[in-house]
């Protein structure tokens, strides 16, 4: 113990760690009436897994998690001084507009698709799909934290009530491990950390346990599809030679570390550390990570590398794992910066007109195409700029800004001012889609996500202007009578709608817009990282949590 926090005489000091600016309503909302309780998870659901777990801890917290400790260790109040309300009236008006969009999207989902996974806004009904293995309510789980931070409390309470009475985890269908993890586990974890409602914590851990059989492979690399009832798992039929996808098995780390944190069960962290170790050890062509890996042999199956689909969030989770560990996870840090160096050396390109982009790599041959999905990388490179080599900070900030600029160009070069699914830099194209099949926009968040991070990092007003352009375009082309819909061709203003309000529109697109027009103290980056579905997860301030454990004993004496 090096600080005096454990001493009785510092009790008052410790209380003052919670900044005095904390807004009353905000505090009440955060506490949810439960913040003063110490929650301990009933062993029932996790017992078997815990008992089977091997003894190595891999950084799991040996102390039992308590919400009180967690809150005390945050550096700042999660919702900021005044729920992040900006002082500038124009920005506030814009923020209110985004809140209205969320309410509109939510109200229509509630009216026409309640309990289904997504709203079909043209036909005014619900969509279930086959990604979530019989789980329902994806839009509800994905919206919990967005509703909460926007102060849409009636709607949040309806959502919470649905989770309590109707979220049935005993489904028996075939689910995408990745999608269930990022949307359901991520959404429930964030809802728990923001509200202290034990319901969310229990559901997250219960669901997490159902995902574990997917890791029963010769290498421990999980397969992509799992039957949530039987635990049987297999690879996607379209993935070559029974392989697993980098962006899927590489996008579990943040949630699984938090599952260990909340359950005191090391198994979740062990599973993702095993993936990490294998990826760290395996030989990489030119330092790059191909998108397909065999869960049986542990070898790459083919050499397609992409910062967009199939690869994207693996890189995101490396830097975010490091940040979420309070900058203690050095392996994640090393892997991230080495990967970024390889990406810069092999994939980053400059177009004839001077636009910087990330090409795709097919066994050494470049495909001069950038997917909308790859546009998250502006934000990712931005948030990692501080922690690479000190002399590269400005370089990374410049690269992040250039990529974000290119992605903005893909929006402004369309008739609708929304960006296509993929844009190209060959045959005379500069950030435009050349194939009919790439012209659609499905309410994706990645470009706006990068605006939000770049705004936080630079406060350059252009990012808020670009975000507002997107709001206007969404309103004009995607808003229909009963919700928001994706469009089939961004290059024509006579739009055809795809009749789908994706759950990530509520979880990510609208949340990132709201944060863009909020003060930086709403979910401050000193305390929170966003999972790849924009669900905020707290940075684990381990040393504080351990100090406070000692102090708890003192306080209770
Ligand atoms: C979301 O589910 C996540 O952002 C994921 O990482 C990629 N695809 C969608 C949004 O486009």
Coordinates of C-alpha atoms and ligand atoms in Angstrom, one line a residue:
X1 CA 0.0 0.0 0.0
X2 CA 1.7 3.2 -1.1
X3 CA -1.0 5.8 -0.8
X4 CA -2.9 6.6 2.4
X5 CA -6.3 5.5 1.0
X6 CA -6.4 2.4 3.2
X7 CA -6.1 4.4 6.4
X8 CA -9.1 5.3 8.4
X9 CA -8.1 8.9 8.6
X10 CA -8.4 9.2 4.8
X11 CA -12.1 8.1 4.6
X12 CA -13.2 11.6 3.9
X13 CA -10.6 12.1 1.3
X14 CA -11.7 8.9 -0.5
X15 CA -15.2 10.2 -0.7
X16 CA -14.0 13.3 -2.3
X17 CA -12.6 11.2 -5.1
X18 CA -16.1 11.5 -6.6
X19 CA -15.9 14.9 -8.1
X20 CA -18.1 17.5 -6.5
X21 CA -19.5 18.6 -9.9
X22 CA -21.6 15.4 -9.9
X23 CA -25.1 16.3 -11.0
X24 CA -27.8 15.2 -8.6
X25 CA -30.2 13.6 -11.1
X26 CA -27.3 12.1 -12.8
X27 CA -26.1 10.6 -9.5
X28 CA -29.5 9.2 -8.7
X29 CA -29.8 7.7 -12.2
X30 CA -26.4 6.1 -11.9
X31 CA -27.0 4.8 -8.5
X32 CA -30.3 3.2 -9.4
X33 CA -30.9 3.0 -5.7
X34 CA -28.4 0.1 -5.5
X35 CA -25.0 1.7 -5.7
X36 CA -24.5 1.5 -2.0
X37 CA -25.0 -2.3 -1.9
X38 CA -22.2 -4.8 -2.4
X39 CA -23.4 -7.2 -5.0
X40 CA -22.1 -10.7 -5.1
X41 CA -23.1 -13.0 -7.8
X42 CA -24.9 -16.2 -6.9
X43 CA -22.7 -19.1 -7.7
X44 CA -25.4 -21.3 -9.2
X45 CA -24.9 -20.5 -12.9
X46 CA -21.2 -20.1 -13.0
X47 CA -20.2 -22.8 -10.4
X48 CA -19.6 -25.6 -12.8
X49 CA -17.4 -23.5 -15.1
X50 CA -15.6 -22.1 -12.2
X51 CA -14.8 -25.5 -10.8
X52 CA -13.6 -26.8 -14.1
X53 CA -11.3 -23.7 -14.6
X54 CA -7.6 -24.2 -14.4
X55 CA -5.7 -22.6 -11.6
X56 CA -3.9 -19.9 -13.6
X57 CA -5.5 -16.5 -13.1
X58 CA -4.3 -14.5 -16.2
X59 CA -5.0 -11.3 -14.4
X60 CA -8.4 -12.1 -13.1
X61 CA -9.4 -10.1 -10.1
X62 CA -9.2 -12.3 -7.0
X63 CA -11.4 -9.9 -5.0
X64 CA -15.1 -10.1 -5.3
X65 CA -16.5 -7.3 -7.5
X66 CA -18.7 -4.8 -5.8
X67 CA -20.5 -2.0 -7.6
X68 CA -19.6 0.4 -4.8
X69 CA -15.8 -0.2 -5.3
X70 CA -16.2 0.1 -9.1
X71 CA -17.9 3.5 -8.8
X72 CA -15.4 4.8 -6.3
X73 CA -12.5 3.9 -8.6
X74 CA -13.9 5.8 -11.6
X75 CA -11.9 9.0 -12.2
X76 CA -15.0 11.0 -13.2
X77 CA -18.7 10.8 -13.0
X78 CA -19.9 8.7 -16.0
X79 CA -22.6 11.1 -17.1
X80 CA -20.5 14.3 -16.6
X81 CA -21.5 17.6 -15.0
X82 CA -24.9 18.0 -16.6
X83 CA -25.4 14.8 -18.5
X84 CA -22.9 16.1 -21.0
X85 CA -25.1 19.0 -22.0
X86 CA -23.0 21.4 -24.2
X87 CA -23.0 25.1 -23.2
X88 CA -23.2 26.2 -26.9
X89 CA -27.0 26.5 -27.8
X90 CA -26.5 25.4 -31.4
X91 CA -24.7 22.3 -30.4
X92 CA -27.3 21.6 -27.8
X93 CA -30.1 21.9 -30.3
X94 CA -28.3 19.4 -32.5
X95 CA -27.9 17.0 -29.6
X96 CA -31.6 17.4 -28.9
X97 CA -32.3 16.5 -32.5
X98 CA -30.3 13.3 -32.2
X99 CA -32.3 12.5 -29.0
X100 CA -35.5 13.0 -30.9
X101 CA -34.3 10.6 -33.6
X102 CA -33.6 8.0 -31.0
X103 CA -37.0 8.4 -29.5
X104 CA -38.6 8.1 -32.9
X105 CA -36.6 5.0 -33.8
X106 CA -37.4 3.5 -30.4
X107 CA -41.1 4.4 -30.3
X108 CA -41.6 2.8 -33.7
X109 CA -39.7 -0.3 -32.7
X110 CA -41.9 -0.5 -29.6
X111 CA -45.1 0.0 -31.5
X112 CA -44.5 -2.4 -34.4
X113 CA -41.7 -4.8 -33.4
X114 CA -41.6 -5.1 -29.6
X115 CA -39.6 -8.1 -28.5
X116 CA -38.4 -8.9 -32.1
X117 CA -34.8 -8.3 -33.1
X118 CA -35.2 -5.4 -35.5
X119 CA -38.0 -3.1 -36.8
X120 CA -39.0 -3.4 -40.5
X121 CA -40.2 0.2 -40.8
X122 CA -41.9 0.0 -44.2
X123 CA -43.9 -3.1 -43.6
X124 CA -44.4 -2.1 -39.9
X125 CA -43.5 -5.4 -38.4
X126 CA -40.6 -7.1 -36.7
X127 CA -37.6 -9.1 -38.0
X128 CA -36.1 -12.0 -36.2
X129 CA -33.3 -13.2 -38.5
X130 CA -30.9 -16.0 -37.7
X131 CA -27.9 -14.3 -36.1
X132 CA -28.9 -14.6 -32.5
X133 CA -29.8 -18.2 -32.1
X134 CA -33.4 -17.7 -31.1
X135 CA -32.6 -14.8 -28.7
X136 CA -35.0 -11.9 -29.1
X137 CA -35.0 -8.2 -28.4
X138 CA -31.7 -7.3 -30.0
X139 CA -32.9 -3.7 -30.5
X140 CA -33.9 -3.6 -26.8
X141 CA -30.5 -4.8 -25.5
X142 CA -28.6 -2.6 -28.0
X143 CA -30.6 0.4 -26.8
X144 CA -30.4 0.1 -23.0
X145 CA -27.3 2.3 -22.6
X146 CA -28.2 4.8 -25.4
X147 CA -31.6 5.4 -23.8
X148 CA -30.0 5.7 -20.4
X149 CA -27.3 8.3 -21.3
X150 CA -29.9 10.3 -23.3
X151 CA -32.1 10.5 -20.2
X152 CA -35.0 8.7 -22.0
X153 CA -35.9 7.1 -18.7
X154 CA -39.4 6.0 -19.4
X155 CA -38.1 4.1 -22.5
X156 CA -35.2 2.8 -20.5
X157 CA -37.5 1.5 -17.8
X158 CA -39.7 -0.3 -20.5
X159 CA -36.5 -1.9 -21.8
X160 CA -35.4 -3.0 -18.4
X161 CA -38.8 -4.4 -17.6
X162 CA -38.6 -6.4 -20.9
X163 CA -35.2 -7.8 -19.9
X164 CA -36.7 -8.8 -16.5
X165 CA -39.8 -10.5 -17.8
X166 CA -39.1 -11.6 -21.3
X167 CA -35.4 -12.0 -22.1
X168 CA -35.2 -15.7 -22.4
X169 CA -31.7 -17.1 -22.6
X170 CA -32.8 -20.7 -22.8
X171 CA -33.0 -20.6 -26.6
X172 CA -32.0 -23.5 -28.7
X173 CA -31.0 -21.9 -32.0
X174 CA -27.9 -21.3 -34.0
X175 CA -26.2 -18.1 -33.0
X176 CA -23.2 -16.1 -34.2
X177 CA -20.8 -16.1 -31.2
X178 CA -19.5 -12.7 -32.3
X179 CA -22.9 -11.0 -32.7
X180 CA -24.3 -12.4 -29.5
X181 CA -21.2 -11.3 -27.7
X182 CA -20.9 -7.7 -29.0
X183 CA -24.7 -6.9 -28.9
X184 CA -26.1 -9.0 -26.0
X185 CA -23.2 -9.6 -23.7
X186 CA -21.8 -6.1 -24.4
X187 CA -25.2 -4.4 -24.1
X188 CA -26.0 -6.1 -20.8
X189 CA -22.6 -5.4 -19.4
X190 CA -22.8 -1.7 -20.2
X191 CA -26.3 -1.5 -18.8
X192 CA -25.0 -3.0 -15.6
X193 CA -22.0 -0.8 -15.2
X194 CA -24.2 2.3 -15.9
X195 CA -27.1 1.5 -13.7
X196 CA -25.9 -1.0 -11.0
X197 CA -29.0 -3.2 -11.8
X198 CA -28.0 -6.7 -10.8
X199 CA -30.4 -8.1 -13.3
X200 CA -28.1 -7.1 -16.1
X201 CA -25.1 -8.5 -14.5
X202 CA -26.7 -11.9 -13.9
X203 CA -28.0 -12.1 -17.4
X204 CA -24.6 -11.2 -18.9
X205 CA -22.8 -13.9 -17.0
X206 CA -25.6 -16.4 -17.6
X207 CA -25.3 -15.8 -21.3
X208 CA -21.5 -15.7 -21.2
X209 CA -21.5 -19.2 -19.8
X210 CA -23.6 -20.4 -22.7
X211 CA -21.0 -19.2 -25.2
X212 CA -18.1 -21.2 -23.6
X213 CA -18.7 -24.5 -25.5
X214 CA -17.7 -22.7 -28.7
X215 CA -14.1 -22.7 -27.5
X216 CA -14.0 -26.6 -27.3
X217 CA -11.7 -27.0 -30.3
X218 CA -8.2 -28.5 -30.6
X219 CA -6.7 -25.0 -30.4
X220 CA -9.2 -23.2 -28.2
X221 CA -10.0 -20.8 -31.2
X222 CA -13.8 -20.8 -31.1
X223 CA -15.9 -21.6 -34.0
X224 CA -18.2 -18.9 -35.4
X225 CA -21.6 -20.5 -34.9
X226 CA -23.0 -22.1 -31.6
X227 CA -26.2 -23.7 -30.7
X228 CA -27.0 -21.9 -27.4
X229 CA -29.0 -24.9 -26.1
X230 CA -26.8 -27.9 -26.9
X231 CA -23.5 -26.1 -27.0
X232 CA -22.6 -27.7 -30.3
X233 CA -20.6 -25.3 -32.5
X234 CA -19.4 -25.3 -36.1
X235 CA -17.9 -22.9 -38.6
X236 CA -19.7 -20.7 -41.1
X237 CA -20.5 -22.6 -44.3
X238 CA -19.1 -19.8 -46.3
X239 CA -15.7 -19.7 -44.4
X240 CA -13.1 -21.6 -46.4
X241 CA -12.1 -25.0 -45.0
X242 CA -13.9 -24.8 -41.8
X243 CA -12.0 -21.7 -40.7
X244 CA -12.8 -19.2 -38.0
X245 CA -12.9 -15.4 -38.8
X246 CA -10.3 -13.1 -37.3
X247 CA -12.8 -10.3 -36.6
X248 CA -15.1 -12.8 -34.8
X249 CA -12.7 -14.7 -32.5
X250 CA -10.6 -11.6 -32.1
X251 CA -13.6 -9.5 -30.8
X252 CA -14.3 -11.2 -27.6
X253 CA -11.6 -9.9 -25.3
X254 CA -13.2 -6.8 -23.8
X255 CA -16.5 -8.5 -22.9
X256 CA -14.9 -11.7 -21.6
X257 CA -12.5 -9.9 -19.3
X258 CA -15.5 -8.1 -17.8
X259 CA -17.3 -11.4 -17.4
X260 CA -14.4 -12.6 -15.3
X261 CA -14.5 -9.3 -13.4
X262 CA -18.1 -9.6 -12.6
X263 CA -18.3 -13.4 -11.9
X264 CA -14.8 -13.8 -10.3
X265 CA -14.6 -16.7 -12.6
X266 CA -11.2 -16.8 -14.4
X267 CA -12.4 -19.0 -17.3
X268 CA -13.6 -16.1 -19.5
X269 CA -10.2 -14.3 -19.4
X270 CA -8.4 -17.7 -19.9
X271 CA -10.4 -18.3 -23.1
X272 CA -9.5 -15.0 -24.6
X273 CA -5.9 -15.0 -23.4
X274 CA -5.5 -18.3 -25.1
X275 CA -6.6 -16.8 -28.4
X276 CA -4.2 -13.9 -27.8
X277 CA -1.3 -16.2 -27.2
X278 CA -1.9 -18.2 -30.3
X279 CA -2.1 -15.1 -32.4
X280 CA 1.0 -13.6 -30.9
X281 CA 3.0 -16.8 -31.5
X282 CA 1.9 -17.7 -35.0
X283 CA 4.0 -16.6 -38.0
X284 CA 2.4 -13.6 -39.8
X285 CA 3.0 -12.8 -43.5
X286 CA 4.8 -9.5 -43.5
X287 CA 3.5 -9.0 -40.0
X288 CA -0.1 -9.0 -41.2
X289 CA -3.0 -11.0 -39.7
X290 CA -5.0 -12.9 -42.4
X291 CA -8.7 -13.1 -41.9
X292 CA -9.2 -16.9 -41.8
X293 CA -7.6 -19.3 -39.3
X294 CA -8.3 -23.0 -38.8
X295 CA -9.5 -23.8 -35.2
X296 CA -8.2 -27.3 -35.7
X297 CA -4.6 -26.7 -36.8
X298 CA -4.2 -23.1 -35.7
X299 CA -2.8 -22.2 -39.1
X300 CA -3.9 -19.4 -41.5
X301 CA -6.3 -20.7 -44.1
X302 CA -5.8 -18.1 -46.8
X303 CA -4.0 -14.8 -47.1
X304 CA -6.7 -12.1 -47.3
X305 CA -6.0 -9.2 -45.0
X306 CA -8.5 -6.4 -44.4
X307 CA -9.1 -3.6 -42.0
X308 CA -12.7 -3.7 -43.1
X309 CA -15.0 -6.7 -42.8
X310 CA -13.5 -10.0 -41.5
X311 CA -10.6 -8.3 -39.9
X312 CA -11.7 -4.9 -38.5
X313 CA -12.6 -5.2 -34.8
X314 CA -9.7 -7.6 -34.1
X315 CA -7.3 -4.6 -34.4
X316 CA -9.8 -2.4 -32.5
X317 CA -9.8 -4.8 -29.6
X318 CA -6.0 -4.9 -29.3
X319 CA -5.7 -1.2 -28.6
X320 CA -8.9 -1.2 -26.5
X321 CA -7.7 -4.2 -24.5
X322 CA -4.6 -2.2 -23.6
X323 CA -6.6 0.9 -22.7
X324 CA -9.2 -1.0 -20.8
X325 CA -6.5 -2.6 -18.7
X326 CA -5.5 0.9 -17.5
X327 CA -2.5 0.5 -19.9
X328 CA -1.1 -2.5 -18.2
X329 CA -1.7 -5.1 -20.9
X330 CA 1.6 -4.8 -22.6
X331 CA 1.1 -7.8 -25.0
X332 CA -2.0 -6.2 -26.4
X333 CA -0.1 -2.9 -26.8
X334 CA 2.9 -4.6 -28.6
X335 CA 0.6 -6.6 -30.9
X336 CA -1.4 -3.5 -31.8
X337 CA 1.5 -1.3 -32.7
X338 CA 3.3 -4.0 -34.6
X339 CA 0.1 -4.7 -36.5
X340 CA -0.3 -1.0 -37.3
X341 CA 3.2 -0.8 -38.6
X342 CA 2.6 -3.7 -40.9
X343 CA -0.7 -2.1 -42.0
X344 CA 1.1 1.1 -42.8
X345 CA 3.8 -0.6 -44.7
X346 CA 1.5 -2.8 -46.7
X347 CA -2.0 -1.5 -46.9
X348 CA -2.1 2.3 -46.4
X349 CA -2.2 4.0 -49.8
X350 CA -2.5 7.5 -51.2
X351 CA -4.8 8.1 -54.2
X352 CA -3.8 10.2 -57.2
X353 CA -5.9 13.0 -55.7
X354 CA -4.2 12.7 -52.4
X355 CA -6.7 10.7 -50.4
X356 CA -5.3 8.3 -47.8
X357 CA -7.0 4.9 -47.7
X358 CA -6.6 1.4 -46.4
X359 CA -6.5 -1.1 -49.3
X360 CA -7.1 -4.8 -48.9
X361 CA -4.3 -7.4 -49.3
X362 CA -4.7 -10.7 -51.1
X363 CA -1.5 -12.7 -50.7
X364 CA 0.6 -9.7 -51.7
X365 CA -1.7 -8.2 -54.3
X366 CA -3.5 -5.0 -53.4
X367 CA -7.2 -4.6 -53.9
X368 CA -7.7 -0.8 -53.9
X369 CA -11.0 -0.9 -52.1
X370 CA -12.1 0.4 -48.7
X371 CA -15.2 -0.8 -47.0
X372 CA -17.5 1.4 -44.9
X373 CA -16.6 -0.9 -42.1
X374 CA -12.9 0.1 -42.4
X375 CA -13.8 3.7 -41.6
X376 CA -13.8 2.9 -37.9
X377 CA -10.0 2.9 -38.2
X378 CA -9.7 6.7 -38.1
X379 CA -11.0 6.7 -34.6
X380 CA -9.0 3.6 -33.6
X381 CA -5.7 5.1 -34.8
X382 CA -6.6 8.4 -33.1
X383 CA -7.2 6.8 -29.6
X384 CA -4.0 4.9 -29.9
X385 CA -1.9 7.9 -30.9
X386 CA -0.7 8.7 -27.4
X387 CA 0.7 5.3 -26.5
X388 CA 2.9 4.3 -29.4
X389 CA 6.5 5.6 -29.8
X390 CA 6.5 9.2 -28.5
X391 CA 7.8 10.5 -31.8
X392 CA 4.9 8.9 -33.7
X393 CA 2.1 10.6 -31.8
X394 CA 1.6 13.4 -34.3
X395 CA 2.0 11.0 -37.2
X396 CA -0.8 8.8 -35.9
X397 CA -3.0 11.7 -35.3
X398 CA -2.4 12.9 -38.9
X399 CA -3.1 9.4 -40.2
X400 CA -6.3 9.2 -38.2
X401 CA -7.4 12.6 -39.5
X402 CA -6.5 11.6 -43.2
X403 CA -8.5 8.4 -43.0
X404 CA -11.5 10.2 -41.5
X405 CA -11.3 12.8 -44.2
X406 CA -11.3 10.1 -46.9
X407 CA -14.3 8.5 -45.3
X408 CA -16.1 11.9 -45.2
X409 CA -15.2 12.2 -48.9
X410 CA -17.0 8.9 -49.6
X411 CA -20.1 10.6 -48.1
X412 CA -19.9 14.0 -49.8
X413 CA -19.3 12.4 -53.2
X414 CA -22.7 10.8 -53.2
X415 CA -26.0 12.4 -54.1
X416 CA -27.6 11.5 -50.7
X417 CA -24.5 12.6 -48.7
X418 CA -24.4 9.1 -47.2
X419 CA -21.5 6.7 -47.9
X420 CA -21.6 3.4 -49.9
X421 CA -20.8 0.0 -48.4
X422 CA -17.5 0.0 -50.2
X423 CA -15.6 2.6 -52.3
X424 CA -12.7 2.2 -54.6
X425 CA -9.5 3.9 -55.8
X426 CA -8.9 2.3 -59.2
X427 CA -10.1 2.8 -62.8
X428 CA -10.3 6.5 -62.1
X429 CA -12.5 6.1 -59.0
X430 CA -11.7 8.3 -55.9
X431 CA -13.7 7.2 -52.8
X432 CA -16.7 6.2 -54.9
X433 CA -18.4 2.8 -55.4
X434 CA -18.0 1.5 -58.9
X435 CA -20.1 -1.6 -58.5
X436 CA -23.8 -1.5 -58.2
X437 CA -23.6 -4.1 -55.4
X438 CA -21.5 -1.7 -53.3
X439 CA -23.8 1.3 -53.4
X440 CA -26.1 0.6 -50.4
X441 CA -26.0 2.2 -46.9
X442 CA -27.5 0.2 -44.0
X443 CA -27.4 2.9 -41.3
X444 CA -23.8 1.9 -40.4
X445 CA -21.9 3.9 -37.7
X446 CA -18.2 3.7 -38.6
X447 CA -17.8 7.1 -40.3
X448 CA -19.6 8.9 -37.5
X449 CA -17.7 6.9 -34.9
X450 CA -14.5 8.3 -36.3
X451 CA -15.9 11.8 -36.3
X452 CA -16.7 11.4 -32.6
X453 CA -13.3 10.2 -31.6
X454 CA -11.6 12.9 -33.8
X455 CA -13.7 15.5 -32.2
X456 CA -12.8 14.4 -28.7
X457 CA -9.1 14.3 -29.7
X458 CA -8.8 17.5 -31.6
X459 CA -11.9 19.7 -31.0
X460 CA -11.7 20.6 -34.6
X461 CA -15.2 22.0 -35.3
X462 CA -15.3 20.3 -38.7
X463 CA -16.0 17.0 -37.1
X464 CA -19.3 18.3 -35.6
X465 CA -20.2 19.9 -38.9
X466 CA -19.6 16.6 -40.7
X467 CA -21.7 14.8 -38.1
X468 CA -24.5 17.3 -38.7
X469 CA -24.3 16.7 -42.4
X470 CA -24.9 13.0 -41.7
X471 CA -27.9 13.8 -39.4
X472 CA -29.5 15.9 -42.2
X473 CA -28.9 13.1 -44.7
X474 CA -30.3 10.5 -42.4
X475 CA -33.4 12.6 -41.9
X476 CA -33.8 13.3 -45.5
X477 CA -33.2 9.8 -47.0
X478 CA -33.5 7.2 -44.2
X479 CA -36.3 8.5 -42.1
X480 CA -39.6 7.1 -43.1
X481 CA -43.1 7.2 -41.6
X482 CA -42.4 4.5 -39.1
X483 CA -38.7 4.5 -38.3
X484 CA -35.4 4.7 -40.1
X485 CA -34.4 2.4 -43.0
X486 CA -31.2 1.7 -44.9
X487 CA -31.1 2.7 -48.6
X488 CA -30.2 0.7 -51.6
X489 CA -28.2 3.3 -53.6
X490 CA -26.5 6.3 -52.1
X491 CA -26.0 7.8 -55.5
X492 CA -29.6 8.6 -56.3
X493 CA -32.0 10.8 -54.4
X494 CA -34.9 8.7 -55.6
X495 CA -34.1 6.3 -52.8
X496 CA -35.2 2.7 -52.4
X497 CA -35.4 1.6 -48.8
X498 CA -34.3 -1.8 -47.6
X499 CA -37.0 -1.9 -44.9
X500 CA -34.6 -2.6 -42.0
X501 CA -33.8 -0.5 -38.9
X502 CA -30.6 -2.2 -37.8
X503 CA -30.1 -2.5 -34.0
X504 CA -26.7 -1.0 -34.4
X505 CA -28.3 2.2 -35.6
X506 CA -29.7 2.6 -32.0
X507 CA -26.7 1.3 -30.3
X508 CA -23.9 3.0 -32.3
X509 CA -24.9 5.5 -35.0
X510 CA -27.2 7.5 -32.8
X511 CA -25.1 7.1 -29.7
X512 CA -21.9 8.3 -31.4
X513 CA -23.9 11.3 -32.9
X514 CA -25.2 12.2 -29.4
X515 CA -21.7 12.0 -27.9
X516 CA -20.3 14.1 -30.8
X517 CA -22.7 16.9 -29.8
X518 CA -22.1 16.4 -26.0
X519 CA -19.4 17.6 -23.7
X520 CA -16.4 15.3 -23.4
X521 CA -17.4 14.5 -19.8
X522 CA -20.2 12.3 -20.9
X523 CA -18.6 8.9 -20.7
X524 CA -15.1 10.3 -20.5
X525 CA -12.4 8.3 -22.3
X526 CA -10.3 8.3 -19.1
X527 CA -12.8 5.8 -17.7
X528 CA -14.5 4.1 -20.6
X529 CA -13.8 2.2 -23.8
X530 CA -16.6 1.4 -26.2
X531 CA -17.0 -2.2 -27.4
X532 CA -17.4 -2.6 -31.2
X533 CA -21.1 -2.2 -30.8
X534 CA -20.6 1.1 -29.0
X535 CA -21.4 -0.3 -25.6
X536 CA -19.3 1.5 -23.0
X537 CA -17.2 -0.7 -20.7
X538 CA -15.2 0.7 -17.8
X539 CA -11.4 0.8 -17.7
X540 CA -10.4 -1.5 -14.9
X541 CA -8.4 0.7 -12.5
X542 CA -6.9 -2.4 -10.9
X543 CA -4.6 -0.8 -8.4
X544 CA -7.5 1.4 -7.1
X545 CA -9.8 -1.6 -6.9
X546 CA -7.3 -3.5 -4.8
X547 CA -6.6 -0.6 -2.5
X548 CA -10.2 0.0 -2.0
X549 CA -10.7 -3.6 -1.1
X550 CA -8.5 -3.0 1.9
X551 CA -10.3 0.2 2.6
X552 CA -13.7 -1.5 2.5
X553 CA -12.6 -3.6 5.5
X554 CA -11.6 -0.5 7.3
X555 CA -14.8 1.3 6.6
X556 CA -17.0 -1.6 7.7
X557 CA -15.2 -1.9 11.0
Ligands
LIG1 C1 -21.8 -3.5 -35.8 O1 -22.5 -4.6 -35.4 C2 -20.4 -3.5 -35.2 O2 -19.9 -2.2 -35.3 C3 -19.4 -4.5 -35.9 O3 -18.1 -4.3 -35.4 C4 -19.4 -4.2 -37.4 N1 -20.7 -4.1 -37.9 C5 -21.8 -3.4 -37.3 C6 -22.0 -2.0 -37.7 O4 -21.7 -1.7 -39.0

